[in-house]
XYZ file of C-alpha atoms in Angstrom:
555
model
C 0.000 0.000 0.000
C 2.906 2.212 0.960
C 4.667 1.178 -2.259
C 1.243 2.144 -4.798
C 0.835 5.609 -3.023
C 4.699 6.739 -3.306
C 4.307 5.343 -7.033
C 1.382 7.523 -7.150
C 2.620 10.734 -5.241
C 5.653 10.161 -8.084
C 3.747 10.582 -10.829
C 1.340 13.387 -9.597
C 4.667 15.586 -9.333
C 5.924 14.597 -12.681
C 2.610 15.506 -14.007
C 2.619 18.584 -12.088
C 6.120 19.726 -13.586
C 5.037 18.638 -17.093
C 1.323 20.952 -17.106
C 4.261 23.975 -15.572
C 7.101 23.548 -18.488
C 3.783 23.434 -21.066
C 2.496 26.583 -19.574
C 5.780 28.379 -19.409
C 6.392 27.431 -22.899
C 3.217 28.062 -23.807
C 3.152 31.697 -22.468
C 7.225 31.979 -23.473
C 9.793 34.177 -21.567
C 9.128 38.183 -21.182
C 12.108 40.139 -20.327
C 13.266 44.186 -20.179
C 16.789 44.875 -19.985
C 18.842 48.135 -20.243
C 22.238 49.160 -21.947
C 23.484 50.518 -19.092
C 21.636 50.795 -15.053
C 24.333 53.401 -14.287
C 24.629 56.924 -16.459
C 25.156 60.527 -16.320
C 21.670 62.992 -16.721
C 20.703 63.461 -20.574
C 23.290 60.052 -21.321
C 21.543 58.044 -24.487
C 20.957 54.209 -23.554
C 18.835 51.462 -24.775
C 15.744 49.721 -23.444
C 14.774 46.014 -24.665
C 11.796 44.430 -24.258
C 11.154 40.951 -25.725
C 8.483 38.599 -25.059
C 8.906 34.973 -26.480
C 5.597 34.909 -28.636
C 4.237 37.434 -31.284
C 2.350 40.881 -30.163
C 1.224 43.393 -32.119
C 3.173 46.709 -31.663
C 1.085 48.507 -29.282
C 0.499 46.062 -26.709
C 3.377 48.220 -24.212
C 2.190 51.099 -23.640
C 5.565 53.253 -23.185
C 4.129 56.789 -22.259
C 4.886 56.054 -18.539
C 8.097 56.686 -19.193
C 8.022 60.088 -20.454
C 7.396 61.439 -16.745
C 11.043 60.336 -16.165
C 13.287 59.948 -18.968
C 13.551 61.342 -22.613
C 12.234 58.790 -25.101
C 12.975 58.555 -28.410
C 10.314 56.737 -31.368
C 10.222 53.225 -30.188
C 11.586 50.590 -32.830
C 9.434 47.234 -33.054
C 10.046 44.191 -34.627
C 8.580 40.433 -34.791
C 10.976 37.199 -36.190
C 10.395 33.662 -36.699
C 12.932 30.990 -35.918
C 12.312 27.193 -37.123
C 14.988 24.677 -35.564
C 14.500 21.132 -36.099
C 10.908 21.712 -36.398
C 10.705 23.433 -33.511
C 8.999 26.543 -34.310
C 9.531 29.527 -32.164
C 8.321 33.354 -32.447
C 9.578 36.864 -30.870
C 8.627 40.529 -30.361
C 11.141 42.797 -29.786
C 10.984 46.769 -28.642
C 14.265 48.716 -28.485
C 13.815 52.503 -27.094
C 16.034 54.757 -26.765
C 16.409 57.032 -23.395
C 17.854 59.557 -21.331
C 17.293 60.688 -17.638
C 15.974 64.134 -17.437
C 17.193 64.161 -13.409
C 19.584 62.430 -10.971
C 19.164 60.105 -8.512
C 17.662 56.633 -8.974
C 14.612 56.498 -11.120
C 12.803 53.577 -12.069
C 11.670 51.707 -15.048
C 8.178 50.474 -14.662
C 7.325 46.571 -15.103
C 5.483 45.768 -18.184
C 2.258 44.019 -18.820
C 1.073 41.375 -21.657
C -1.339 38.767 -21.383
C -0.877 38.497 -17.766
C 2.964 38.195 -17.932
C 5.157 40.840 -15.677
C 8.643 41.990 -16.706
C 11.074 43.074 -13.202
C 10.783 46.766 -12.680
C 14.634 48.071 -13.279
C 16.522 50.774 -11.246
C 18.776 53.923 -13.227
C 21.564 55.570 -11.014
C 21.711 58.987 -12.697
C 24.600 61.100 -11.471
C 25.088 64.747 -12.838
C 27.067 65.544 -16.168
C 29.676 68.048 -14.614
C 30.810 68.581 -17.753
C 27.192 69.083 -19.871
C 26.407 72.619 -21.212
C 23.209 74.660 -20.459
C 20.843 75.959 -22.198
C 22.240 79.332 -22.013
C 25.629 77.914 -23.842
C 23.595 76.991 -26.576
C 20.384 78.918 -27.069
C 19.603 82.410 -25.824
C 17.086 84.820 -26.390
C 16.728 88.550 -26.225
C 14.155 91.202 -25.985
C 13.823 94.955 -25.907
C 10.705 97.276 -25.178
C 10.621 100.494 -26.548
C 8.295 101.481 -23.953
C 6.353 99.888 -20.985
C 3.728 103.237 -20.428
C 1.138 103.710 -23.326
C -2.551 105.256 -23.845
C -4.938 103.373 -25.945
C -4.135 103.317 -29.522
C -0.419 103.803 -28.958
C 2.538 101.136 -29.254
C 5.278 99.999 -28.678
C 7.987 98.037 -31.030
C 9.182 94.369 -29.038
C 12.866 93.872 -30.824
C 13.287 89.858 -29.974
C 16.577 88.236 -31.258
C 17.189 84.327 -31.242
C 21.127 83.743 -30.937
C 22.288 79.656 -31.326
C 25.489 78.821 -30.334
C 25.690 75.498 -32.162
C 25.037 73.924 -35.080
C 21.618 74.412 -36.051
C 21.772 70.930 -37.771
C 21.823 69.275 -34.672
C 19.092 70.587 -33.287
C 16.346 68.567 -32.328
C 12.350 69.153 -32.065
C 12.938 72.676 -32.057
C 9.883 75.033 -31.663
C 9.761 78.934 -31.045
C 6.869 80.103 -29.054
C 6.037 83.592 -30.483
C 5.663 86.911 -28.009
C 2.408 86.946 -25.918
C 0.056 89.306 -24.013
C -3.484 89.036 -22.775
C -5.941 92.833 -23.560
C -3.316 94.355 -26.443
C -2.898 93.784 -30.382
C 0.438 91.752 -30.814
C 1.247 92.031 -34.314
C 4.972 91.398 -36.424
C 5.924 94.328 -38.541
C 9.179 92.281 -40.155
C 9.402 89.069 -41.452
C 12.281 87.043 -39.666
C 15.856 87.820 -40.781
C 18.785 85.064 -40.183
C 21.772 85.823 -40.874
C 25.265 84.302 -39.588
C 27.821 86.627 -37.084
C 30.854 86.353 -35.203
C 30.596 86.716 -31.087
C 33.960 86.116 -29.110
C 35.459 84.726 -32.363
C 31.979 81.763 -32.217
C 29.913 82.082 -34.955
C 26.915 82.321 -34.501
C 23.306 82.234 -35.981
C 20.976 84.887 -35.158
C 17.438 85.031 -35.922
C 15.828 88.392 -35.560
C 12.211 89.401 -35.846
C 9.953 92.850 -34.584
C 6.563 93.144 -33.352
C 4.070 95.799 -32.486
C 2.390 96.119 -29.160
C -0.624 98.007 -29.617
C -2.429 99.190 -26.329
C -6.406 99.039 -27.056
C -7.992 99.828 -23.364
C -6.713 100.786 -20.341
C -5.085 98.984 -17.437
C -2.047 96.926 -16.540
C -0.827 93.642 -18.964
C 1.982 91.395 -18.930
C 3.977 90.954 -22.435
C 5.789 87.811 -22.885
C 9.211 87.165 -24.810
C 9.869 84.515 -27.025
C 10.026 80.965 -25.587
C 12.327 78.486 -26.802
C 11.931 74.574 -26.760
C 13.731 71.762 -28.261
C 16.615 69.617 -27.479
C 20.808 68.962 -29.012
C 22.565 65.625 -29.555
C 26.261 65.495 -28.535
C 28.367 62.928 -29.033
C 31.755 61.425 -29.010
C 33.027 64.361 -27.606
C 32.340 64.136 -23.725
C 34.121 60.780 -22.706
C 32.021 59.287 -26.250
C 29.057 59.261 -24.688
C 25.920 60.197 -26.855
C 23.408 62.884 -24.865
C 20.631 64.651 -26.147
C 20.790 67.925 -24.016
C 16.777 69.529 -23.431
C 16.857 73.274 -24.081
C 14.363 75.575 -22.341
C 14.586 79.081 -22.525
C 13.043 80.702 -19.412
C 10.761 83.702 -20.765
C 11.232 87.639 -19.817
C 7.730 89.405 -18.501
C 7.407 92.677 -19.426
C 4.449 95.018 -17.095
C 3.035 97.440 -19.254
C 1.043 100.335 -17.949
C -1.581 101.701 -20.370
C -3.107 105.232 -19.681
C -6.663 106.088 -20.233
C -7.351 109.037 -22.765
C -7.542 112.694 -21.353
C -11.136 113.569 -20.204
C -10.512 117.641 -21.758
C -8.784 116.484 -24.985
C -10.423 117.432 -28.149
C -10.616 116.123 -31.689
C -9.248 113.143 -33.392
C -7.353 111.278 -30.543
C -3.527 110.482 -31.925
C -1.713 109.311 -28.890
C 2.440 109.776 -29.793
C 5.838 110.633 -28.541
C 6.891 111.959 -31.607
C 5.021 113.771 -34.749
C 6.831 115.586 -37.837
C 4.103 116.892 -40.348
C 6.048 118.182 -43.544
C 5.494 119.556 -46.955
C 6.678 120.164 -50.438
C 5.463 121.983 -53.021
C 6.547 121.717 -57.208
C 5.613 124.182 -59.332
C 4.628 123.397 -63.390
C 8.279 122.800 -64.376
C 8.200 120.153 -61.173
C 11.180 122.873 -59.113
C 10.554 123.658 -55.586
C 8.278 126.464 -54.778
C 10.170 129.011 -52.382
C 8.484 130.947 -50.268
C 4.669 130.794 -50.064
C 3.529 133.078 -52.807
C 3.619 132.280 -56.760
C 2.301 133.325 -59.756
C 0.699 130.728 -62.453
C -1.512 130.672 -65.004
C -4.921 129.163 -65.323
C -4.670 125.303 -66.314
C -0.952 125.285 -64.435
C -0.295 122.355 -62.139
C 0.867 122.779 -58.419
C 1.924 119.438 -57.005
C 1.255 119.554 -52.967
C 3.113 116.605 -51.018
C 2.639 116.759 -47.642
C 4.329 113.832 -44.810
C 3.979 113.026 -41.614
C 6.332 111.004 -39.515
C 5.112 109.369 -36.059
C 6.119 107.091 -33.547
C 4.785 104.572 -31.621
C 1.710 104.373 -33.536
C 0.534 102.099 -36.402
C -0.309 102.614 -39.766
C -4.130 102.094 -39.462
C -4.714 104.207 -36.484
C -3.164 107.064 -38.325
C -6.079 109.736 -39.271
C -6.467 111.011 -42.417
C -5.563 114.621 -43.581
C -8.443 116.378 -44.890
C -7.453 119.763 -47.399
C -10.397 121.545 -47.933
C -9.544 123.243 -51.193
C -11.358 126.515 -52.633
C -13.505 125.871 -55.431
C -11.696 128.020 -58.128
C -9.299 124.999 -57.918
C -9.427 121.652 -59.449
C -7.650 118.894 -57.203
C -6.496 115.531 -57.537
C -5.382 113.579 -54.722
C -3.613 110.267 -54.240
C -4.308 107.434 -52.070
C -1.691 107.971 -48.652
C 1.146 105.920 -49.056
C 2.540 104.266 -45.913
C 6.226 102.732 -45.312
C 7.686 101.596 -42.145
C 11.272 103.411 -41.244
C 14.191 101.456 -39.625
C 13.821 103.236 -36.320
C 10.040 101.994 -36.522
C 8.497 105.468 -37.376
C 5.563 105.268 -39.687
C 5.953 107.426 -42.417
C 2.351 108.569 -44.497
C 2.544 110.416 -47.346
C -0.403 112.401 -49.107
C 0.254 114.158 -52.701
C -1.986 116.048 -54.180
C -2.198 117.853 -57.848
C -4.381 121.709 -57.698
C -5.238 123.184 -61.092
C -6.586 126.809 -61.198
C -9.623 126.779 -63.010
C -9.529 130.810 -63.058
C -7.549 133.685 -62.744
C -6.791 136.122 -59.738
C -5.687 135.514 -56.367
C -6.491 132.321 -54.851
C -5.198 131.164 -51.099
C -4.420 127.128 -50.333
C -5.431 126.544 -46.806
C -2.872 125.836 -43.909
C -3.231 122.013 -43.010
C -2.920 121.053 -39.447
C -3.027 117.600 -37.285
C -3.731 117.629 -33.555
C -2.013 114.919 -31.267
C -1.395 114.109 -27.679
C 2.173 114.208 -26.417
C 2.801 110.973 -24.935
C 5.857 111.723 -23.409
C 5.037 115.253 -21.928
C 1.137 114.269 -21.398
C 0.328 117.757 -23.100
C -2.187 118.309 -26.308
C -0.085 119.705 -29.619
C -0.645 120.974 -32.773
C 1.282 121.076 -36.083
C 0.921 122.342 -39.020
C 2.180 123.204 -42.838
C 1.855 126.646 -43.758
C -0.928 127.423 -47.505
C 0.430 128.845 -50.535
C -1.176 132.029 -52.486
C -1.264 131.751 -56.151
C -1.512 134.907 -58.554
C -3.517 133.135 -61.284
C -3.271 134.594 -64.535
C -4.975 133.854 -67.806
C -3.891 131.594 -69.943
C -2.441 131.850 -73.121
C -6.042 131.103 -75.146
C -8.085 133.225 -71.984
C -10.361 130.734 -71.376
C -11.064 129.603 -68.256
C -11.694 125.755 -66.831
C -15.051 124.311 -66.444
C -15.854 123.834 -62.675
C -16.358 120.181 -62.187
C -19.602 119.097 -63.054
C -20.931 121.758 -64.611
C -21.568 122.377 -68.217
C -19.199 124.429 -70.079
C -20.882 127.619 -71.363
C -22.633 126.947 -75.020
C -20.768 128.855 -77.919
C -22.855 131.426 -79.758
C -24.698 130.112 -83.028
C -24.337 132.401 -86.096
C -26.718 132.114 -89.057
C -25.712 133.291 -92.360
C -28.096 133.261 -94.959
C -27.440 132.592 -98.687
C -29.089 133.807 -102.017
C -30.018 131.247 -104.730
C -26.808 131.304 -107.334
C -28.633 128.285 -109.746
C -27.477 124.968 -110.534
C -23.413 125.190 -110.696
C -23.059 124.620 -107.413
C -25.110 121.563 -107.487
C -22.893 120.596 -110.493
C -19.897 121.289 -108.994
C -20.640 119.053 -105.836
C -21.907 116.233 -107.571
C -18.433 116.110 -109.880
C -16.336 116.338 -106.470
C -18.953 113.611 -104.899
C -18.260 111.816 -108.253
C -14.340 112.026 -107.649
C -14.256 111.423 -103.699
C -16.257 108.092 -104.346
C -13.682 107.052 -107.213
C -10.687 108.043 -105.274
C -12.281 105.873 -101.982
C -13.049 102.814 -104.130
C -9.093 102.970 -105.232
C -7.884 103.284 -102.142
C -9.985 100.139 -101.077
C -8.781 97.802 -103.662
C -5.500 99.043 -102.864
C -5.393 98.098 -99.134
C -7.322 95.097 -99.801
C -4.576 93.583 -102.468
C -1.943 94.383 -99.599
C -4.198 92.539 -97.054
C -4.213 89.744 -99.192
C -0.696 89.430 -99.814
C 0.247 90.019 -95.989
C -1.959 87.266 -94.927
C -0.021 84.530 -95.862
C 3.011 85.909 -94.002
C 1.093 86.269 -90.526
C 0.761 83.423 -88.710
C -2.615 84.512 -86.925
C -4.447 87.772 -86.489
C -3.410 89.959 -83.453
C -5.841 89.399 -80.473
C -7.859 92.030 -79.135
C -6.518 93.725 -76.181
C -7.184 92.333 -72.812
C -8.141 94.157 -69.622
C -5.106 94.386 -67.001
C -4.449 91.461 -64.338
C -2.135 93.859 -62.029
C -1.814 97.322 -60.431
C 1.597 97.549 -62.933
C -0.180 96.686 -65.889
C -3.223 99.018 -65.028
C -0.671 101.503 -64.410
C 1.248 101.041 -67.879
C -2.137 101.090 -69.965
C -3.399 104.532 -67.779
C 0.157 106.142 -68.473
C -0.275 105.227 -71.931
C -3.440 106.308 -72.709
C -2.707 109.870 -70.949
C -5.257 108.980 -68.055
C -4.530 111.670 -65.540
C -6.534 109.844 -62.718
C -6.459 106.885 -63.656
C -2.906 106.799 -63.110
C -3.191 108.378 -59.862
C -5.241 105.184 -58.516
C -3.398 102.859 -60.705
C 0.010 104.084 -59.234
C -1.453 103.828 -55.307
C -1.992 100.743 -55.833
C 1.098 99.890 -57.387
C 2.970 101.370 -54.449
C 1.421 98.921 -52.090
C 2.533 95.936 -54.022
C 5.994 97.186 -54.054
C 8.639 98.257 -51.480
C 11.040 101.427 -52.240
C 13.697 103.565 -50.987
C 13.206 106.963 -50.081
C 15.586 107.605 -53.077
C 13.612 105.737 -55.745
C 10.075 107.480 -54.387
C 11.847 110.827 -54.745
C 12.226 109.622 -58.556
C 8.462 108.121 -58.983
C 7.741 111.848 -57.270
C 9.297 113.560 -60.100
C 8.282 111.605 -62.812
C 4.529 111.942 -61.667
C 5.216 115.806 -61.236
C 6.124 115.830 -64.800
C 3.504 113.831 -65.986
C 0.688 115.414 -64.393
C 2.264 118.904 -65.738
C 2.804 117.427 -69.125
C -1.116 116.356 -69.331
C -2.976 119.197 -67.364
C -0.835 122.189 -68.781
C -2.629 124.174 -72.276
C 0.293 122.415 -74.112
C -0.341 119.052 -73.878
C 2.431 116.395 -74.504
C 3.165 112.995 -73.833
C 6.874 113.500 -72.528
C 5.857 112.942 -69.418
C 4.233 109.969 -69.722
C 6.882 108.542 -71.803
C 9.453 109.379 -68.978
C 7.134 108.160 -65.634
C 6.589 104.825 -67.704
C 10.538 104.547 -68.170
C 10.978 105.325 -64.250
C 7.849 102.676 -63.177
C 9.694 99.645 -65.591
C 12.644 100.484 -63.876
C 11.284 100.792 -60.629
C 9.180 97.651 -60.688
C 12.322 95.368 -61.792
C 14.192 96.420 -59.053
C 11.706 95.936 -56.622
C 10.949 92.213 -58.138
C 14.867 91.761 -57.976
C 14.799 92.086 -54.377
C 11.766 90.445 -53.641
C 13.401 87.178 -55.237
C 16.481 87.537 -52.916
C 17.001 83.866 -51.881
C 16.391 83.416 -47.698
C 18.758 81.331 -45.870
C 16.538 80.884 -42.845
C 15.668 77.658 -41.376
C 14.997 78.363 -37.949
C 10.825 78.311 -37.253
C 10.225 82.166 -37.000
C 9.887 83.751 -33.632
C-alpha cells in the first residue's frame, strides 16, 4: 500500500512539472533589460523588451516613461525561428532614453497577457561637464516702452542667438511673443543671418513686433520661448546625450493710460510727430516761399508727410485739405512705409489746377495729437500757398467740375439762290471722292491679301489688365490723368522702395501730371514716368526674389 501511493505521489509531481514547463512554454519568456543601469543625466541608452511569442506593436504602452526619462520613437520588430521543427516566435521593442534628473529612477514593469517583466533601477549622477541651455540657445528682448494710452505702441525687438550647429538641433519650436488685452502684431518678417561673437559664430534670428495698447489697465507681455533639445556625441568621454533646451521667458508690465477727459478732436496718442510739406511748381522745381504766380490750367503738385512714432499705420487719421472751389484737385491714395527706427511714415500728394484767374489762397493744413511723453495736447501744421492766377495763353477759363461748359454762340448766315453750278460742282467732287475711296480700297485690300499669308494669326484684341503695374502702364499710356493716380497707389502697395527711388516716382509723376494738365499738352511725361515705373518695378521684383537662408521656425 505504501509502495502504490509513493508510485502515485511520483507521478502526480511529474505531471505537475510537465502541465508547468507546457504553460511556461506556452506563455514563453518576457524580459526588459537596459544598456546601461548606471549613467550621467541626458546620457543616451537602450531599453529592450522581448516577449517569447508574437504581439502586435502597441500592446506596451511606453508613455509612462516620459514622466522620467527622454524617449525617443520606439523601434518594433517580430521574427520567426524554425529549428529542427521546432517553431519559435519573438517581439522585440528597443527605445532609446535619457534621464531628465539624478538620482535613482525607475523603469516600470510591463504588462502582456498576464505576464510581468522586473521593474529596473537607473543611477543617474550629474554631467559636470554638460552645457546649459544658455551655452547653446539664448534669447533677447527689448521694449521700446512699458507706459502707453490706448491706440499707442510699442515696437518688441526679440533676437534668437544659437550657439551650435543648427543641424543638430532637435524638435525645435519657437513660441512667439504673448500678451493678454493688447494687439500683438509682427511688422518684419524674420531675418537670419550668420555673425561672429567672441570669435563663435553664430546664428541669429531676428524678428519685430508691435504692441498696440487698445484699453486701459495693466498687462503682462511675454518674450519669445524656446523649446527643443541637441545631440552630442563622441566628444564628452564618447558618450551620446541629447541635451533639453528651455529658454526661461522675460515678462514685461506694461502700464496703459486712459485718454484725457478735456482732450479734443481726433485722438492720436504719440511721442513723436513731424508733419512736412513740399510743393513743385509746373516745371516740377521747388516752390520758395509761399507766394507764386501761375496761369490758369498750371499744375501745383502739394506733397505733404507726416512722420510718427509709436503708432501704427491704421490708427493714423487722415488729412483732410479743404480746397477753394476756383481749384481743381487731384489727390492720391496715402502711401505708408515703415522706417528702420520703426516710425511710420504717411505720405499724401496732391495735384491743384486753377480753373480761373486772380488771387487764390491754399489753406494751412494742421493735425492735432497728444504728447505721450510730456502728457500735453499739440498741434502742427504746414503753412498754404497764395497763387496769382493769370490767364492763360487762349483766356479761357476751366469748367468747374460738373458743370456744363458755357454753349458757344450760333451764327446764321443766310445765302441767295446762285442756280445749278453749285449743285454741279458738288456732284463732280462727290463723283471724284467716291472714285478716289473705291481705289484706295482695292488698294489696301490687295496688300491685305498678300500680308496674310506671311502672318501666322491675327493679333488678339486687347485684354483688360491682371495687375496694379499693368493698369498703371495702360493709364500712363493712354494719358489717363486719374487713372494713373489710382493705378500708381496701388502699385505702391505691391511694391517696397527707398526713399531715393520714391523721390524719382515723385518727379516723374510731377512731370507727368504737368505734361497732361498744362494748355500744351504732350506725352513726354508719360513717356518718362513709364521709363521710371519699368525700372522701378524690376528692381523691386529683384529684391523680392532675394534667396532666404533661414531655417529656424520664425519667432
Amino acid at each position: 500500500m505504501t509502495r502504490i501511493t509513493h508510485t502515485l505521489s511520483l507521478y502526480c509531481t511529474v505531471l505537475l512539472l510537465g502541465l508547468f514547463s507546457l504553460s511556461a512554454y506556452a506563455k514563453g519568456d518576457f524580459d526588459a533589460t537596459v544598456s546601461q543601469n548606471k549613467v550621467v543625466q541626458n546620457q543616451v541608452f537602450q531599453l529592450t523588451v522581448t516577449i517569447d511569442h508574437k504581439v502586435s506593436s502597441d500592446a506596451i504602452d511606453f508613455s509612462v516613461l516620459q514622466k522620467d526619462f527622454q524617449m525617443g520613437r520606439p523601434n518594433f520588430g517580430t521574427s520567426t525561428r524554425i529549428v529542427n521543427g521546432d517553431r519559435s516566435e519573438h517581439s522585440q521593442w528597443t527605445i532609446p532614453l535619457a534621464a531628465k534628473e539624478t538620482g535613482i529612477l525607475r523603469i516600470p514593469r510591463f504588462t502582456v497577457d498576464g505576464e510581468h517583466t522586473q521593474s529596473i533601477a537607473i543611477h543617474v549622477s550629474k554631467d559636470s561637464d554638460a552645457p546649459s541651455t544658455h551655452d547653446i540657445v539664448e534669447v533677447q528682448s527689448h521694449l521700446s516702452n512699458t507706459t502707453l494710452y490706448p491706440n499707442e505702441s510699442a515696437l518688441l525687438k526679440a533676437r534668437l542667438i544659437v550657439k551650435a550647429d543648427p543641424r543638430r538641433l532637435q524638435g525645435q519650436n519657437i513660441d512667439p511673443p504673448k500678451v493678454d488685452g493688447m494687439e500683438l502684431t509682427p511688422v518684419s518678417e524674420p531675418d537670419q543671418h550668420q555673425e561672429v561673437i567672441n570669435g563663435v559664430q553664430v546664428t541669429m534670428v531676428d524678428q519685430n513686433f508691435r504692441v498696440t495698447a487698445t484699453k486701459p489697465g495693466r498687462f503682462q507681455l511675454t518674450e519669445p520661448k524656446f523649446e527643443g533639445s541637441i545631440v552630442f556625441g563622441g566628444n564628452y568621454g564618447g558618450r551620446t546625450r541629447v541635451i533639453p533646451l528651455n529658454t526661461v521667458p522675460k515678462t514685461y508690465t506694461i502700464n496703459v493710460k486712459p485718454k484725457p477727459k478735456n482732450y479734443k478732436g481726433v485722438w492720436l496718442p504719440t511721442s513723436k510727430l513731424s508733419l512736412t510739406q513740399r510743393w513743385q511748381d509746373p516745371d516740377g522745381k521747388p516752390i520758395q516761399g509761399d507766394a507764386i504766380d501761375v496761369k490758369v490750367g498750371d499744375s501745383i503738385t502739394r506733397t505733404i508727410s507726416m512722420q510718427v512714432s509709436d503708432i501704427a499705420k491704421d490708427r493714423l487719421p487722415d488729412i483732410h485739405i479743404d480746397n477753394p472751389k476756383s481749384v481743381r484737385s487731384y489727390n492720391d491714395k496715402p502711401h505708408f512705409s515703415t522706417l528702420k527706427n520703426g516710425d511710420v511714415m504717411m505720405t499724401l500728394k496732391q495735384v491743384v489746377i486753377p480753373r480761373q484767374s486772380g488771387k487764390i489762397t491754399l489753406p494751412t493744413v494742421s493735425v492735432n495729437w497728444w504728447n505721450s511723453t510730456t502728457n500735453q495736447e499739440k498741434r502742427s501744421q504746414v503753412s498754404g500757398l497764395t497763387m496769382q492766377v493769370i490767364p492763360s495763353d487762349d483766356n479761357q477759363p476751366l469748367p468747374a467740375d460738373n458743370q456744363p461748359s458755357t454753349p458757344q454762340k450760333t451764327t446764321i448766315i443766310t445765302k441767295t439762290d446762285a442756280g445749278f453750278w453749285p449743285y454741279l460742282t458738288g456732284g463732280l467732287a462727290l463723283l471724284w471722292i467716291v472714285t478716289l475711296l473705291l481705289a484706295v480700297y482695292w488698294k489696301r485690300s490687295s496688300a491685305s491679301k498678300a500680308n496674310a499669308s506671311l502672318e501666322p494669326k491675327a493679333a488678339a484684341s486687347p485684354t483688360p489688365p491682371k495687375t496694379p503695374y499693368e493698369a498703371l502702364q495702360t493709364a500712363i499710356m493712354q494719358q489717363d490723368g486719374i487713372g494713373a493716380s489710382q493705378a500708381l497707389s496701388q502699385w505702391q502697395q505691391s511694391v517696397t522702395l527707398s526713399d531715393e527711388e520714391l523721390d524719382t516716382l515723385t518727379q516723374a509723376k510731377t512731370a507727368f501730371d504737368q505734361a497732361l494738365y498744362s494748355n500744351n499738352a504732350n506725352t513726354e511725361g508719360g513717356d518718362e514716368l513709364l521709363s521710371v515705373v519699368k525700372r522701378l518695378d524690376k528692381a523691386a521684383k529683384k529684391r523680392k526674389k532675394s534667396p532666404s537662408n533661414a531655417q529656424l521656425p520664425p519667432l
